[in-house]
Tab-separated table of C-alpha atoms in Angstrom:
chain	number	residue	atom	x	y	z
A	1	UNK	CA	-7.093	-15.068	12.225
A	2	UNK	CA	-7.941	-17.755	14.478
A	3	UNK	CA	-7.086	-21.513	15.015
A	4	UNK	CA	-3.729	-23.158	15.479
A	5	UNK	CA	-0.544	-21.461	14.106
A	6	UNK	CA	0.334	-22.856	10.751
A	7	UNK	CA	3.148	-23.050	8.206
A	8	UNK	CA	3.544	-19.728	6.310
A	9	UNK	CA	2.165	-17.491	9.241
A	10	UNK	CA	4.343	-15.202	11.132
A	11	UNK	CA	4.913	-15.661	14.763
A	12	UNK	CA	5.958	-13.306	17.498
A	13	UNK	CA	8.470	-14.762	20.240
A	14	UNK	CA	8.521	-13.063	23.496
A	15	UNK	CA	11.326	-13.857	26.052
A	16	UNK	CA	11.402	-13.329	29.705
A	17	UNK	CA	12.958	-9.942	29.306
A	18	UNK	CA	9.971	-8.925	26.999
A	19	UNK	CA	12.276	-8.860	23.842
A	20	UNK	CA	10.399	-9.700	20.670
A	21	UNK	CA	11.383	-11.662	17.657
A	22	UNK	CA	9.444	-12.009	14.517
A	23	UNK	CA	9.733	-15.016	12.528
A	24	UNK	CA	8.176	-16.922	9.432
A	25	UNK	CA	6.774	-20.360	10.378
A	26	UNK	CA	8.420	-22.934	8.069
A	27	UNK	CA	8.283	-26.853	8.278
A	28	UNK	CA	11.855	-27.717	9.975
A	29	UNK	CA	12.676	-24.144	10.452
A	30	UNK	CA	14.665	-22.915	13.438
A	31	UNK	CA	14.959	-19.656	15.252
A	32	UNK	CA	18.534	-18.943	16.539
A	33	UNK	CA	19.668	-16.648	19.252
A	34	UNK	CA	22.292	-16.370	21.965
A	35	UNK	CA	19.886	-18.785	24.030
A	36	UNK	CA	20.130	-21.544	21.498
A	37	UNK	CA	17.472	-22.494	19.001
A	38	UNK	CA	13.774	-23.077	19.049
A	39	UNK	CA	12.239	-25.390	16.306
A	40	UNK	CA	9.411	-23.940	14.338
A	41	UNK	CA	7.872	-27.279	14.501
A	42	UNK	CA	7.410	-26.908	18.257
A	43	UNK	CA	4.934	-23.744	17.339
A	44	UNK	CA	3.309	-25.036	14.216
A	45	UNK	CA	-0.012	-26.635	15.065
A	46	UNK	CA	-0.088	-25.105	18.443
A	47	UNK	CA	-2.379	-22.377	19.835
A	48	UNK	CA	-1.254	-18.848	20.558
A	49	UNK	CA	0.329	-18.588	23.944
A	50	UNK	CA	2.120	-21.848	23.730
A	51	UNK	CA	5.411	-21.839	25.608
A	52	UNK	CA	8.355	-23.229	23.778
A	53	UNK	CA	11.835	-23.903	25.025
A	54	UNK	CA	15.216	-23.204	23.203
A	55	UNK	CA	17.861	-25.892	23.191
A	56	UNK	CA	19.639	-24.096	26.158
A	57	UNK	CA	16.590	-23.970	28.168
A	58	UNK	CA	15.502	-20.461	27.568
A	59	UNK	CA	11.541	-19.912	27.237
A	60	UNK	CA	9.530	-17.968	24.802
A	61	UNK	CA	5.876	-17.417	24.369
A	62	UNK	CA	4.540	-17.546	20.696
A	63	UNK	CA	1.783	-15.378	19.547
A	64	UNK	CA	0.638	-14.015	16.347
A	65	UNK	CA	1.898	-10.623	15.799
A	66	UNK	CA	-0.281	-7.496	15.880
A	67	UNK	CA	-0.005	-4.759	13.334
A	68	UNK	CA	2.074	-2.731	15.793
A	69	UNK	CA	4.455	-5.662	16.244
A	70	UNK	CA	4.997	-6.168	12.513
A	71	UNK	CA	5.433	-2.330	11.840
A	72	UNK	CA	8.152	-2.063	14.503
A	73	UNK	CA	9.881	-5.404	13.578
A	74	UNK	CA	9.389	-5.678	9.900
A	75	UNK	CA	12.223	-5.444	7.147
A	76	UNK	CA	12.597	-1.742	6.191
A	77	UNK	CA	14.496	0.308	3.445
A	78	UNK	CA	13.384	3.587	4.765
A	79	UNK	CA	12.615	5.047	8.184
A	80	UNK	CA	9.059	4.113	9.054
A	81	UNK	CA	6.245	6.172	10.700
A	82	UNK	CA	5.826	4.828	14.208
A	83	UNK	CA	2.546	3.316	15.535
A	84	UNK	CA	1.609	6.324	17.617
A	85	UNK	CA	1.622	8.545	14.569
A	86	UNK	CA	-0.012	5.785	12.308
A	87	UNK	CA	-3.023	5.594	14.343
A	88	UNK	CA	-3.435	9.340	14.636
A	89	UNK	CA	-2.940	9.763	10.871
A	90	UNK	CA	-5.755	7.393	10.270
A	91	UNK	CA	-8.116	9.343	12.631
A	92	UNK	CA	-7.190	12.842	11.540
A	93	UNK	CA	-7.552	11.697	7.867
A	94	UNK	CA	-10.671	10.030	8.589
A	95	UNK	CA	-9.540	6.682	7.045
A	96	UNK	CA	-12.254	4.074	6.525
A	97	UNK	CA	-13.604	1.169	4.379
A	98	UNK	CA	-13.926	2.452	0.604
A	99	UNK	CA	-12.049	5.752	1.248
A	100	UNK	CA	-9.884	6.358	-1.845
A	101	UNK	CA	-6.366	7.499	-0.743
A	102	UNK	CA	-3.449	8.994	-2.745
A	103	UNK	CA	-0.254	8.362	-0.833
A	104	UNK	CA	3.260	9.491	-1.891
A	105	UNK	CA	6.571	8.722	-0.195
A	106	UNK	CA	5.566	4.859	0.397
A	107	UNK	CA	8.919	3.989	2.031
A	108	UNK	CA	8.730	0.533	3.583
A	109	UNK	CA	4.848	0.528	3.558
A	110	UNK	CA	4.101	1.061	7.191
A	111	UNK	CA	1.439	3.700	6.504
A	112	UNK	CA	0.179	1.782	3.550
A	113	UNK	CA	-0.568	-1.354	5.372
A	114	UNK	CA	-2.179	0.539	8.353
A	115	UNK	CA	-4.524	2.454	5.973
A	116	UNK	CA	-5.244	-0.885	4.144
A	117	UNK	CA	-5.975	-2.405	7.553
A	118	UNK	CA	-8.506	0.293	8.014
A	119	UNK	CA	-10.053	-0.524	4.631
A	120	UNK	CA	-8.903	2.244	2.413
A	121	UNK	CA	-8.241	1.961	-1.357
A	122	UNK	CA	-4.730	3.363	-2.187
A	123	UNK	CA	-2.842	4.613	-5.060
A	124	UNK	CA	0.684	5.182	-4.126
A	125	UNK	CA	3.767	7.133	-5.862
A	126	UNK	CA	7.285	6.182	-5.009
A	127	UNK	CA	10.351	7.440	-6.845
A	128	UNK	CA	12.546	4.561	-5.532
A	129	UNK	CA	11.850	1.041	-6.992
A	130	UNK	CA	13.577	-0.781	-4.210
A	131	UNK	CA	11.470	1.071	-1.685
A	132	UNK	CA	8.190	0.271	-3.619
A	133	UNK	CA	9.215	-3.406	-3.860
A	134	UNK	CA	9.914	-3.499	-0.163
A	135	UNK	CA	6.499	-1.958	0.643
A	136	UNK	CA	4.766	-4.373	-1.689
A	137	UNK	CA	6.565	-7.288	0.138
A	138	UNK	CA	5.584	-6.135	3.571
A	139	UNK	CA	2.054	-5.527	2.824
A	140	UNK	CA	1.745	-9.044	1.196
A	141	UNK	CA	3.665	-10.381	4.211
A	142	UNK	CA	1.305	-9.042	6.716
A	143	UNK	CA	-2.076	-8.482	4.891
A	144	UNK	CA	-1.834	-11.205	2.164
A	145	UNK	CA	-2.077	-11.051	-1.600
A	146	UNK	CA	-5.764	-10.086	-1.362
A	147	UNK	CA	-4.708	-6.574	-0.288
A	148	UNK	CA	-3.411	-5.772	-3.741
A	149	UNK	CA	-6.996	-5.372	-4.887
A	150	UNK	CA	-6.963	-2.136	-3.105
A	151	UNK	CA	-3.105	-1.265	-3.380
A	152	UNK	CA	-1.482	0.163	-6.462
A	153	UNK	CA	1.895	1.310	-6.298
A	154	UNK	CA	3.467	3.480	-9.255
A	155	UNK	CA	7.029	4.560	-9.721
A	156	UNK	CA	6.480	8.041	-10.152
A	157	UNK	CA	7.430	11.473	-8.847
A	158	UNK	CA	4.554	13.361	-7.130
A	159	UNK	CA	6.500	16.739	-7.327
A	160	UNK	CA	6.072	16.372	-11.212
A	161	UNK	CA	2.298	15.820	-10.849
A	162	UNK	CA	-0.479	13.253	-10.070
A	163	UNK	CA	-2.016	11.402	-12.978
A	164	UNK	CA	-5.630	12.556	-13.183
A	165	UNK	CA	-6.589	9.186	-14.377
A	166	UNK	CA	-5.656	7.628	-10.924
A	167	UNK	CA	-8.094	10.157	-9.390
A	168	UNK	CA	-10.307	11.338	-7.912
A	169	UNK	CA	-9.517	10.906	-4.231
A	170	UNK	CA	-11.079	11.313	-0.867
A	171	UNK	CA	-7.785	11.756	0.991
A	172	UNK	CA	-4.082	12.735	0.234
A	173	UNK	CA	-1.471	11.626	2.511
A	174	UNK	CA	1.984	12.937	2.111
A	175	UNK	CA	5.339	11.669	3.705
A	176	UNK	CA	8.227	13.306	1.676
A	177	UNK	CA	10.518	16.159	2.249
A	178	UNK	CA	8.688	18.837	0.551
A	179	UNK	CA	4.999	18.167	0.815
A	180	UNK	CA	4.171	21.673	-0.094
A	181	UNK	CA	5.097	20.858	-3.561
A	182	UNK	CA	2.353	18.466	-4.033
A	183	UNK	CA	-0.421	20.491	-2.616
A	184	UNK	CA	-1.139	22.269	-5.986
A	185	UNK	CA	-1.220	18.677	-7.714
A	186	UNK	CA	-3.492	17.417	-4.979
A	187	UNK	CA	-6.016	20.221	-5.579
A	188	UNK	CA	-6.565	18.710	-9.119
A	189	UNK	CA	-7.667	15.306	-7.821
A	190	UNK	CA	-9.104	15.743	-4.381
A	191	UNK	CA	-12.788	16.094	-4.185
A	192	UNK	CA	-14.528	18.801	-2.305
A	193	UNK	CA	-14.512	18.344	1.328
A	194	UNK	CA	-11.605	15.824	1.064
A	195	UNK	CA	-8.528	15.823	3.446
A	196	UNK	CA	-4.994	16.294	3.103
A	197	UNK	CA	-2.341	15.303	5.663
A	198	UNK	CA	1.263	15.665	5.755
A	199	UNK	CA	3.771	14.048	7.921
A	200	UNK	CA	7.164	16.002	8.428
A	201	UNK	CA	9.895	15.571	10.778
A	202	UNK	CA	10.597	19.255	11.491
A	203	UNK	CA	8.511	22.164	12.297
A	204	UNK	CA	9.950	24.224	9.589
A	205	UNK	CA	8.634	21.731	7.081
A	206	UNK	CA	5.250	21.859	8.855
A	207	UNK	CA	5.235	25.771	8.484
A	208	UNK	CA	5.691	25.416	4.725
A	209	UNK	CA	2.868	22.873	4.518
A	210	UNK	CA	0.492	25.239	6.463
A	211	UNK	CA	1.473	28.122	4.266
A	212	UNK	CA	0.439	26.161	1.244
A	213	UNK	CA	-2.956	25.299	2.702
A	214	UNK	CA	-4.479	28.680	1.975
A	215	UNK	CA	-7.426	29.941	-0.112
A	216	UNK	CA	-9.112	26.780	-1.121
A	217	UNK	CA	-8.433	24.905	2.242
A	218	UNK	CA	-9.985	25.371	5.552
A	219	UNK	CA	-9.764	23.934	9.191
A	220	UNK	CA	-5.914	23.706	8.940
A	221	UNK	CA	-3.997	22.536	12.051
A	222	UNK	CA	-0.791	20.821	13.171
A	223	UNK	CA	-0.274	18.431	15.878
A	224	UNK	CA	2.512	16.399	17.614
A	225	UNK	CA	1.887	13.034	19.169
A	226	UNK	CA	3.685	12.152	22.451
A	227	UNK	CA	3.559	8.707	23.771
A	228	UNK	CA	4.538	7.949	27.367
A	229	UNK	CA	4.220	4.499	29.177
A	230	UNK	CA	3.654	4.042	32.813
A	231	UNK	CA	5.470	1.484	35.095
A	232	UNK	CA	3.027	-0.320	37.333
A	233	UNK	CA	4.110	-2.807	39.838
A	234	UNK	CA	1.509	-3.246	42.529
A	235	UNK	CA	1.052	0.117	44.187
A	236	UNK	CA	4.570	1.470	42.813
A	237	UNK	CA	3.370	3.575	39.968
A	238	UNK	CA	5.496	6.159	38.012
A	239	UNK	CA	6.138	7.357	34.518
A	240	UNK	CA	8.568	5.170	32.487
A	241	UNK	CA	11.913	6.822	32.457
A	242	UNK	CA	11.989	6.833	28.699
A	243	UNK	CA	9.096	7.975	26.433
A	244	UNK	CA	8.596	8.112	22.693
A	245	UNK	CA	8.358	11.956	22.302
A	246	UNK	CA	9.036	13.763	19.021
A	247	UNK	CA	9.082	11.688	15.890
A	248	UNK	CA	7.129	14.139	13.508
A	249	UNK	CA	4.577	16.723	12.986
A	250	UNK	CA	1.050	16.065	11.365
A	251	UNK	CA	-0.401	18.847	9.406
A	252	UNK	CA	-4.019	18.317	8.005
A	253	UNK	CA	-6.447	20.425	6.124
A	254	UNK	CA	-9.868	20.232	4.232
A	255	UNK	CA	-10.321	21.173	0.699
A	256	UNK	CA	-13.185	23.312	-0.402
A	257	UNK	CA	-13.082	22.443	-3.973
A	258	UNK	CA	-11.646	23.975	-7.413
A	259	UNK	CA	-14.400	26.371	-7.871
């Protein structure tokens, strides 16, 4: 999106300590914090990068949020998959324009909106209606209503099966406690050469997934993504004291077909 920031858009406010605040711009709206408040009208109609002051003199830089910003700051009902894993999932599962994806365990929609941003067409199953509604709202909030042309969420239990009328699919992406239970159902809707990927918090879950990817599956592997930032200040260079280490395991395999 280009041009000046407008009513109805999201804005990201960065303060001097690099703290980030996500707001929805509204005529006459106000952002309140310990440093006073900032009028939305000071941002609306301005270019990205404008510096605005609060009533107590604190300065904020206003920008449009990136997908990473939104995923980290968005409203959530369930624990989200973090950006370091989202990007890797889309690479391992080869997500791209026109790819049909079956996703189960929608949660707050972080993975959905990432795959939609890559151009995928998604049918998602979620057992909790409140999570499904939150995911839809988050997708619409960041990507707009047009995203629903490629995003269908069903209140359904993938452990019980996958409706064949929703298939066939090029990819199956699983984010739920026992993804190995869905593998036999995935075999009924996934095309030959298709990819299945499961996100699991624990290695014991990953082992169960790998055990289920036998016979009709090939090229199975499991990885973990560790994300470490670096502190660079002039010639003073060192790794950050904190890093985003373990969040989950990504297990992936390719389907050889039902014959």
